[in-house]
Structures are given as structure tokens and as C-alpha cells.
Coordinates of C-alpha atoms in Angstrom, one line a residue:
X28 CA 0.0 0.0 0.0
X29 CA 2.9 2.3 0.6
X30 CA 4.4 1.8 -2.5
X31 CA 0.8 2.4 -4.3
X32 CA 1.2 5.4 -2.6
X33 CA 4.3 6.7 -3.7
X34 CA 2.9 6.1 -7.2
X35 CA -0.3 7.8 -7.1
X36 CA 2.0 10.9 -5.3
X37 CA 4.4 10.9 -8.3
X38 CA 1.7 10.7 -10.4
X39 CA -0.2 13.5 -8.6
X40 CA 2.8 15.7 -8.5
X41 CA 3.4 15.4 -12.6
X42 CA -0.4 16.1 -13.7
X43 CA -0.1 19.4 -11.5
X44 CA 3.0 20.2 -12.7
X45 CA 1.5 20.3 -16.0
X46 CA -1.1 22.9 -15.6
X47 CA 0.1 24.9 -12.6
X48 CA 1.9 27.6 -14.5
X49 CA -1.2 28.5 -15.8
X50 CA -3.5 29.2 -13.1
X51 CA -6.9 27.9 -13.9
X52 CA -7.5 24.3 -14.9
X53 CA -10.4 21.3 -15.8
X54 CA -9.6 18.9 -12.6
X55 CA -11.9 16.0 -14.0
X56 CA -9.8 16.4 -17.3
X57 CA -6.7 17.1 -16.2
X58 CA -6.4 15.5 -12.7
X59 CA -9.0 13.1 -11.5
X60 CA -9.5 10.8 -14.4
X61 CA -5.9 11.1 -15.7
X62 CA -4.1 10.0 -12.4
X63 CA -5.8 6.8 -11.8
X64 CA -4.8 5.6 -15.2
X65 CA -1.7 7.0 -15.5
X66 CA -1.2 4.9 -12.2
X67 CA -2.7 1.7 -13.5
X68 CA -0.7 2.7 -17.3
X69 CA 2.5 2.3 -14.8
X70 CA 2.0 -0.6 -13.3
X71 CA 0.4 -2.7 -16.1
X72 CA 2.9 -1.6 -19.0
X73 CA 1.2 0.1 -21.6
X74 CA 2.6 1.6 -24.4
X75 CA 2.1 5.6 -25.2
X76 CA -0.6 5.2 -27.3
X77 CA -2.9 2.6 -25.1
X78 CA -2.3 5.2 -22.2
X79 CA -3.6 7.9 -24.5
X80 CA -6.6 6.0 -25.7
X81 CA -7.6 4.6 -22.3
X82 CA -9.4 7.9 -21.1
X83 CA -12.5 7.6 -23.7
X84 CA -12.7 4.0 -24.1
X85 CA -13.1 4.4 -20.5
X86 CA -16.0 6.9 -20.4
X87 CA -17.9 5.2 -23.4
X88 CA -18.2 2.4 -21.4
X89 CA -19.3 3.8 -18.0
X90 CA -21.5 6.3 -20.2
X91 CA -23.0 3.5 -22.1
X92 CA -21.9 5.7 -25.3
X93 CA -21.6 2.3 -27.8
X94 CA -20.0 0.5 -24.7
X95 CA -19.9 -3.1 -26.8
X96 CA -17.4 -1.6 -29.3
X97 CA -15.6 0.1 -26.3
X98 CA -15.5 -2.8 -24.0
X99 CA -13.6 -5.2 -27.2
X100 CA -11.3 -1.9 -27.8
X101 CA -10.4 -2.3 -24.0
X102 CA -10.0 -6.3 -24.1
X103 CA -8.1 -5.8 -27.3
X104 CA -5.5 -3.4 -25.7
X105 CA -4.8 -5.4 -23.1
X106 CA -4.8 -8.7 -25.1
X107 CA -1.8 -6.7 -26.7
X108 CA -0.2 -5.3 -23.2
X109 CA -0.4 -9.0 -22.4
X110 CA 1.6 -10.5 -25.7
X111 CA 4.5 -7.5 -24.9
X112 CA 5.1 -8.8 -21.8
X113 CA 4.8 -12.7 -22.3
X114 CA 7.9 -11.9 -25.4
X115 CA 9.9 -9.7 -23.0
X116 CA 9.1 -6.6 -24.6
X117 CA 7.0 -4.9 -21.7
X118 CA 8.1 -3.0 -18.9
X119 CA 5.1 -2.7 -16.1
X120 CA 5.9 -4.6 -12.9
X121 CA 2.5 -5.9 -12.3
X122 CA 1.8 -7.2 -15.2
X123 CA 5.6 -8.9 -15.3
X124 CA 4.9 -10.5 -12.0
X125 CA 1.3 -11.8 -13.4
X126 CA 3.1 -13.1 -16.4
X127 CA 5.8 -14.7 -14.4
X128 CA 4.1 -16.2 -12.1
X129 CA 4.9 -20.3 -11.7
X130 CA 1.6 -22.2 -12.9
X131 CA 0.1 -18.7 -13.2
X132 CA -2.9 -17.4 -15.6
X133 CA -3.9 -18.3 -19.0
X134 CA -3.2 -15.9 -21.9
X135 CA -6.7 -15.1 -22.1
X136 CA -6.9 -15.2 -17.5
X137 CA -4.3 -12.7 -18.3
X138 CA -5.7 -10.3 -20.4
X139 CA -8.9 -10.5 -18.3
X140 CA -7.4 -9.9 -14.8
X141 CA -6.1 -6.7 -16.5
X142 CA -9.3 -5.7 -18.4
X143 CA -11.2 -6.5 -14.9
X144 CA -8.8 -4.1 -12.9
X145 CA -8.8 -1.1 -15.2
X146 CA -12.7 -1.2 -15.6
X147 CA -13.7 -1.4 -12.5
X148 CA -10.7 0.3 -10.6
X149 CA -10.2 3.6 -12.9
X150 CA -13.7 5.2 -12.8
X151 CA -14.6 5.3 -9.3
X152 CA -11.4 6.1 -7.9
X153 CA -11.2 9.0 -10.3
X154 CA -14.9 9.8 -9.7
X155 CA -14.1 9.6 -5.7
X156 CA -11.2 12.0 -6.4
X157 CA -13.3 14.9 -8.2
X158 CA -16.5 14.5 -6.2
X159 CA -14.1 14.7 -3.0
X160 CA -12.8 18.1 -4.5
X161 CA -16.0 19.5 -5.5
X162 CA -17.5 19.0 -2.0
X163 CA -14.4 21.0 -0.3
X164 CA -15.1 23.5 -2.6
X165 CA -18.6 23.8 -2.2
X166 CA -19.2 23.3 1.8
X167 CA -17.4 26.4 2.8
X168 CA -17.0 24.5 6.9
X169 CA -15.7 21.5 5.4
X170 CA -12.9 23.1 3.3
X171 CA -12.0 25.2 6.2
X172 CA -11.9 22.3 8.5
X173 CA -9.8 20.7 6.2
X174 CA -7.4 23.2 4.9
X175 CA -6.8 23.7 8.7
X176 CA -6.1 20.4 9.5
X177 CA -9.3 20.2 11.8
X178 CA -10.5 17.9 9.6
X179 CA -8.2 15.1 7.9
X180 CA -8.8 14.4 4.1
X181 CA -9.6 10.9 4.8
X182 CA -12.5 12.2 6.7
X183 CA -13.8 14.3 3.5
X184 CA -12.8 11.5 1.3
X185 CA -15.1 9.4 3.6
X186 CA -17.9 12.1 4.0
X187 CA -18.0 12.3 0.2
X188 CA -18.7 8.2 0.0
X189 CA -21.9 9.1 2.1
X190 CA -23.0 12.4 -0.3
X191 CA -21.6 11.7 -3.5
X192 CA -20.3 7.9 -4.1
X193 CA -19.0 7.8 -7.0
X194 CA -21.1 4.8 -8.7
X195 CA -24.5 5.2 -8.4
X196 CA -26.0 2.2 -9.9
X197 CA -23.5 -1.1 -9.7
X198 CA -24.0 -4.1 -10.0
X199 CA -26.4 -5.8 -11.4
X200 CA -28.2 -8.7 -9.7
X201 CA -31.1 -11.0 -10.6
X202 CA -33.7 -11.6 -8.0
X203 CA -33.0 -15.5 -6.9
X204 CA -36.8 -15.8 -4.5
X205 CA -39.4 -13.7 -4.1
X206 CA -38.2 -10.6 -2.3
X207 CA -40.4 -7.6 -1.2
X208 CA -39.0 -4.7 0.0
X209 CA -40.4 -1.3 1.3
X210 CA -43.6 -2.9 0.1
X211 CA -42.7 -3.9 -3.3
X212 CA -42.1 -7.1 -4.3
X213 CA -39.0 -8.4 -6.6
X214 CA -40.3 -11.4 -8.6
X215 CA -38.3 -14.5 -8.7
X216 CA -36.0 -14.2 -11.5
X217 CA -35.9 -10.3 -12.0
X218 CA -32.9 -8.3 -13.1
X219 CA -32.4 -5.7 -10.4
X220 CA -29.4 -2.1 -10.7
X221 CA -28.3 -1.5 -7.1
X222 CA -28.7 1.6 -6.2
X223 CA -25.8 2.5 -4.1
X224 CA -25.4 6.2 -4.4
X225 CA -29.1 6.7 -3.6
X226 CA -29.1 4.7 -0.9
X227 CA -25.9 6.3 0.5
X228 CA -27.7 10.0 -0.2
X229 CA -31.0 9.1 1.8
X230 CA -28.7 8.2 5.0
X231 CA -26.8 11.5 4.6
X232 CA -29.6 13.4 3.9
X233 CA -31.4 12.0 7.1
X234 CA -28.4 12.1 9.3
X235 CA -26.5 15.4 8.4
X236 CA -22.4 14.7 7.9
X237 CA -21.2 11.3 9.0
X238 CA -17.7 12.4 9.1
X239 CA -16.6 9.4 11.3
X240 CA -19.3 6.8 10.2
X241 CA -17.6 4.3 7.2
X242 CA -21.0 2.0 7.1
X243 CA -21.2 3.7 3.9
X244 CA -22.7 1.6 1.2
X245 CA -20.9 2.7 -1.4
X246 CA -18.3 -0.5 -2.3
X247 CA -21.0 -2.4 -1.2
X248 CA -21.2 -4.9 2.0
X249 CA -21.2 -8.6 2.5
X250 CA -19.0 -11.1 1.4
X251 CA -19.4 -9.3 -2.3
X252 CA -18.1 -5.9 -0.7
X253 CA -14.9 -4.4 -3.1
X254 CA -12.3 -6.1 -2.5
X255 CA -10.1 -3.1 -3.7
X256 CA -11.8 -0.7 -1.1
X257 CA -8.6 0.3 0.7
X258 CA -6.8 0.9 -2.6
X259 CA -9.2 3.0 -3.8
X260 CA -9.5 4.8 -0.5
X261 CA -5.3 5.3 -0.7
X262 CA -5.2 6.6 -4.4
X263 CA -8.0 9.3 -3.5
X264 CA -6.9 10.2 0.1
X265 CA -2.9 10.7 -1.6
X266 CA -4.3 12.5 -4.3
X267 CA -6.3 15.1 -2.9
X268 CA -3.9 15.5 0.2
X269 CA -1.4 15.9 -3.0
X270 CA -3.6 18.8 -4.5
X271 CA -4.6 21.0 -1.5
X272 CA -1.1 20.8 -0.4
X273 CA 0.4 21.9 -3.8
X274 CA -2.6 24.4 -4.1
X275 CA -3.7 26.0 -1.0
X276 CA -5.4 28.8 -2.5
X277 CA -7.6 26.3 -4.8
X278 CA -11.2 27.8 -5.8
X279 CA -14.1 27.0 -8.5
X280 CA -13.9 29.1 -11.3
X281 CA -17.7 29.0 -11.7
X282 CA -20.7 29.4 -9.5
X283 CA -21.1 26.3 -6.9
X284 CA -24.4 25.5 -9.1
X285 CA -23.1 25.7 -12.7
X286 CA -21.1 22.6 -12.1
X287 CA -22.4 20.4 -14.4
X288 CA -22.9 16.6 -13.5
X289 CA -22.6 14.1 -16.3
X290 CA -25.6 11.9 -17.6
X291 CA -24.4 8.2 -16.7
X292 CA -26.6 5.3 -15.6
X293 CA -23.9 4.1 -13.9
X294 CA -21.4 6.7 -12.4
X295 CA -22.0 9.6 -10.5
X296 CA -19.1 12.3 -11.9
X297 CA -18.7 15.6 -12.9
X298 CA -18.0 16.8 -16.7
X299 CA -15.5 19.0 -15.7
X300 CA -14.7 21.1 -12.6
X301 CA -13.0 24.3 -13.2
X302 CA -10.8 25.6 -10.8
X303 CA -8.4 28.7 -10.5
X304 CA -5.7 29.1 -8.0
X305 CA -2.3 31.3 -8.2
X306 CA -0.2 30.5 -10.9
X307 CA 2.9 28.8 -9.7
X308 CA 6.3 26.8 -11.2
X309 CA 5.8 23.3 -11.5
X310 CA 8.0 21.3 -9.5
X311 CA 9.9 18.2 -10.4
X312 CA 9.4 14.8 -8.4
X313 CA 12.0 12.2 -9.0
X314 CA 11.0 10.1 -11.1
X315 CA 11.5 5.7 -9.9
X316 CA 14.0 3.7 -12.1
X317 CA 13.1 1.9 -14.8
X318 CA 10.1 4.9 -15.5
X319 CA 9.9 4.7 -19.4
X320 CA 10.6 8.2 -20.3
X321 CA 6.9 9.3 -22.0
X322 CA 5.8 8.5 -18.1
X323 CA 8.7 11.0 -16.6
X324 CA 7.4 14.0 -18.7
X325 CA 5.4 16.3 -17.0
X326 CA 4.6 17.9 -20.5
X327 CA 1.9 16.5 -23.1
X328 CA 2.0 14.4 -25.9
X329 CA 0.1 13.9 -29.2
X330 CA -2.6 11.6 -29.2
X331 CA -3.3 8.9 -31.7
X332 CA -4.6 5.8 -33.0
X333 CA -3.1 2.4 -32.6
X334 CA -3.4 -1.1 -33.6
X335 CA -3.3 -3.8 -31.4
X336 CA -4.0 -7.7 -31.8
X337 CA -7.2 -9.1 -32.1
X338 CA -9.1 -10.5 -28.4
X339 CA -10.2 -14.2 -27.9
X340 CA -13.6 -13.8 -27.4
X341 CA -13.6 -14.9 -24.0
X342 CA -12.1 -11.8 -22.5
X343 CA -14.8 -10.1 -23.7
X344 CA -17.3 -11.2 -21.2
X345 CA -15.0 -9.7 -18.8
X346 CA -15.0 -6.1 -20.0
X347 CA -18.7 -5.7 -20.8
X348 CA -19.0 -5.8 -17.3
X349 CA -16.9 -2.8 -16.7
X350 CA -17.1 0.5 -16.9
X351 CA -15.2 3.9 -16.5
X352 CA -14.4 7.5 -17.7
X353 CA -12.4 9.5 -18.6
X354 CA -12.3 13.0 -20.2
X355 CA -9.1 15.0 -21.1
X356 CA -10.0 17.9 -22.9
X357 CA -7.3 21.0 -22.1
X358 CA -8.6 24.5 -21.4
X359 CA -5.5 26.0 -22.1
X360 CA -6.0 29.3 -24.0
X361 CA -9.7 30.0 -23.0

């Protein structure tokens, strides 16, 4: 976990230093969903042009936005990451160590691990990150708590699972008995959407701000609870710590109620979230050996297309199950 978060730090630290000389910047675009998956991009090996088409394969699937084609575009690129590393061409440890591994996974085990941990790993955490922002910049007490150190970030991070989670309908379940809840009553046999944001809002809407309650609902509970929770929960606690600490003077750029929140069955996330905070220099963190050098540059880089192999179908399965987001549009020069 420590060295996760020395990752999502570097990570953290090289997205700011990208738009902090300029004073005003799109934090969905050019933090939340970009750190997650430059993280994940790391660790699993993937090549410039995978990173760079990750963000909207992510967000057509999450924004069922022609998620079938997106979800074989995502098997297909890690099919690809996959065949790098099993002919010693790859560099990402994790996926190495998966590939390694004595008696491990199956080619296709492979590829779906990967397409399993990017789906339903990137969204929310970068979700969790941006809503977690957007409520310390629109509950006046809370940022001031915070910014004071009254209030630690892991307690906003937590509040934010009770008043924004970031999925708000995951997963899907069919009905296996009669069930009648509330009054209504679930047929045998029915396909039910859990509705984990809503039920997390009702409880914080009838019981104020449960900064020190974690009976939150939002990675759900049971023996089927996440089983990534405290990952998640370390990637956005480091990253917002990152942000506040780097910016201090951090501030919407718009109105509290012209933040727009996107259309998604699925996730709860912001469009965009423009900021503004004093312009400052951009400051270098060391970069870990063995970094490929696209991944050390805190500037950008062209996007593009690229060609990887073609998926066995059953990976496939795997990523139409998924879902994330991911929007990188630059406001540079509005």
C-alpha cells in the first residue's frame, strides 16, 4: 500500500505540474480521471498510445456511449499489453509479476485480470477524487476544516462516500426468491441495478455529515463488498492530500451550481470542474527507475490511434462488465 502510494503521489505531482503555470485548470480532465490511469498505465505496462486511448474507451463504457465496441477496444489493448510482456518486450511490474508467475494465468486469464482491474478500478477512484474536490469546494465548513487540518482528508474522502459515491448504480443482480422490499415485491427471476449512491444519499440526507461513520454503502457490503476498497481509498486520500497541499489557495472558477454533472446510468461524476488558483512553477518529483521516459514528462504528448491484436472472445465477457471514464479535454488558452 505504501508503495501504491508513492505512485499515485508521483503521479499526482506530474499532472499538477502540467497545468500549474497557468492558473486555472479542468480537474476532472486534467487530474481526477488522468491520475488513476496513468497509475494503473505504470504498473500494467502500456505503451504511449494505449495510455492515451484509455481515457475515452473508458467513459464510453461507463457512459454506455456504444459500450460493446468500447469494452472489445479495451479487451483488445490489453490482449496486446499481455503478448509484450509474455515476449519480454513490456516494462510494467505488475503485469511482469502476473506473467511470471509459476503455474500462473492463462493468456486469455491474463488479459482479463487486466481488463477487470482497469474497468472497475479507474472510474470510481477517479470519480471519488473529483467528487471529494468538488464537496471541499462547495461546503465552505468543510474546506476550512480541512485546509486547517481540523478535519483530515480521509475524513472528507469518507464524508464524500456518504453524499456523492462515486457509482451510483453497480452491479447488477437477478432476483433469486421472491423478495419484497419497502412494500414492493421483486419477482423471482428479475434483473435488479443497485442503487448504491441513492441509498448512500438518503442516509446523509437524514443524518447530516457522517464524518466518522464508514458504514457507507458505497463499495457495497457482504461477502461481495470491493475487495479493492482500501486501494481505492489510498489513491484518492494521496491524491487530494497531494492537491490541497500543492494548491492551497484552490477555488471554483464558476458558481457552486453551474457545475455540471454528467448523464451516466452508472457513475456519479462531474463533466468538468474548473478551478483557479495562483499560478505557480511546476515542481519536479524524482522520477522511480526503470520509469519509461513518456511516463517521466510532466509535459503532453500527441494523441493517436493504434493497432493492437485481435481478443479471444472470451475476455470479452470480462470487459462488458466494466465501466469507467475518462475526459481529457485542455482549457488552455480559454
Amino acid at each position: 500500500m505504501d508503495q501504491l502510494r508513492v505512485h499515485v503521489e508521483q503521479a499526482a505531482m506530474d499532472l499538477i505540474g502540467r497545468f500549474a503555470p497557468y492558473g486555472q485548470a479542468d480537474l476532472v480532465g486534467e487530474f481526477a480521471v488522468a491520475l488513476p490511469l496513468t497509475v494503473m498505465s505504470r504498473l500494467f505496462g502500456l505503451d504511449e498510445m494505449d495510455r492515451l486511448r484509455l481515457p475515452d474507451i473508458m467513459r464510453r463504457i461507463w457512459d454506455a456511449d456504444d459500450a460493446g465496441r468500447a469494452a472489445d477496444d479495451l479487451v483488445r489493448l490489453m490482449d496486446a499489453t499481455v503478448r509484450r510482456h509474455q515476449q519480454g518486450l513490456g516494462h510494467g511490474p505488475l503485469t511482469k509479476a502476473l506473467v511470471e508467475r509459476p503455474g500462473g494465468l492463462s493468456h486469455d486469464e491474463l488479459a482479463g485480470t487486466l481488463v477487470l482491474m482497469v474497468g472497475a478500478g479507474s472510474q470510481p477512484a477517479a470519480n471519488l477524487i473529483a467528487n471529494t474536490v468538488a464537496e471541499l469546494l462547495t461546503d465552505p465548513q468543510l474546506h476550512a476544516d480541512v485546509m486547517s487540518a481540523a478535519v483530515p482528508v480521509a475524513d472528507a474522502v469518507h464524508h464524500t462516500l456518504w453524499a456523492r459515491p462515486p457509482i451510483a448504480h453497480y452491479p447488477p443482480v437477478v432476483a433469486r426468491c421472491d423478495v419484497t422490499i419497502d412494500g414492493v415485491t421483486i419477482p423471482r427471476g428479475t434483473l435488479v441495478l443497485l442503487g448504491l449512491g441513492p441509498a448512500g444519499q438518503r442516509i446523509h440526507q437524514d443524518h447530516g455529515r457522517p464524518l466518522h461513520n464508514r458504514a457507507y454503502p458505497a463499495f457495497g457490503v457482504g461477502e461481495h463488498r470491493c475487495p479493492a476498497d482500501q486501494h481505492a481509498l489510498a489513491i484518492a486520500q494521496t491524491a487530494v492530500t497531494t492537491l490541497v497541499r500543492e494548491l492551497p489557495d484552490l477555488r471554483l472558477a464558476v458558481p457552486a451550481e453551474q457545475v455540471v454533472w454528467r448523464r451516466s446510468p452508472f457513475a456519479r461524476a462531474l463533466d468538468r470542474l474548473d478551478v483557479e488558483f495562483t499560478p505557480r512553477s511546476p515542481v519536479s518529483y524524482p522520477a522511480q527507475e526503470g520509469t519509461p521516459a513518456w511516463q517521466q514528462s510532466p509535459g503532453r504528448s500527441p494523441s493517436g490511434p493504434t493497432s493492437t491484436a485481435p481478443s479471444p472472445r472470451s475476455s470479452g465477457s470480462w470487459a462488458r462488465l466494466l465501466g469507467s471514464r475518462s475526459r481529457g479535454t485542455s482549457r488552455r488558452g480559454r
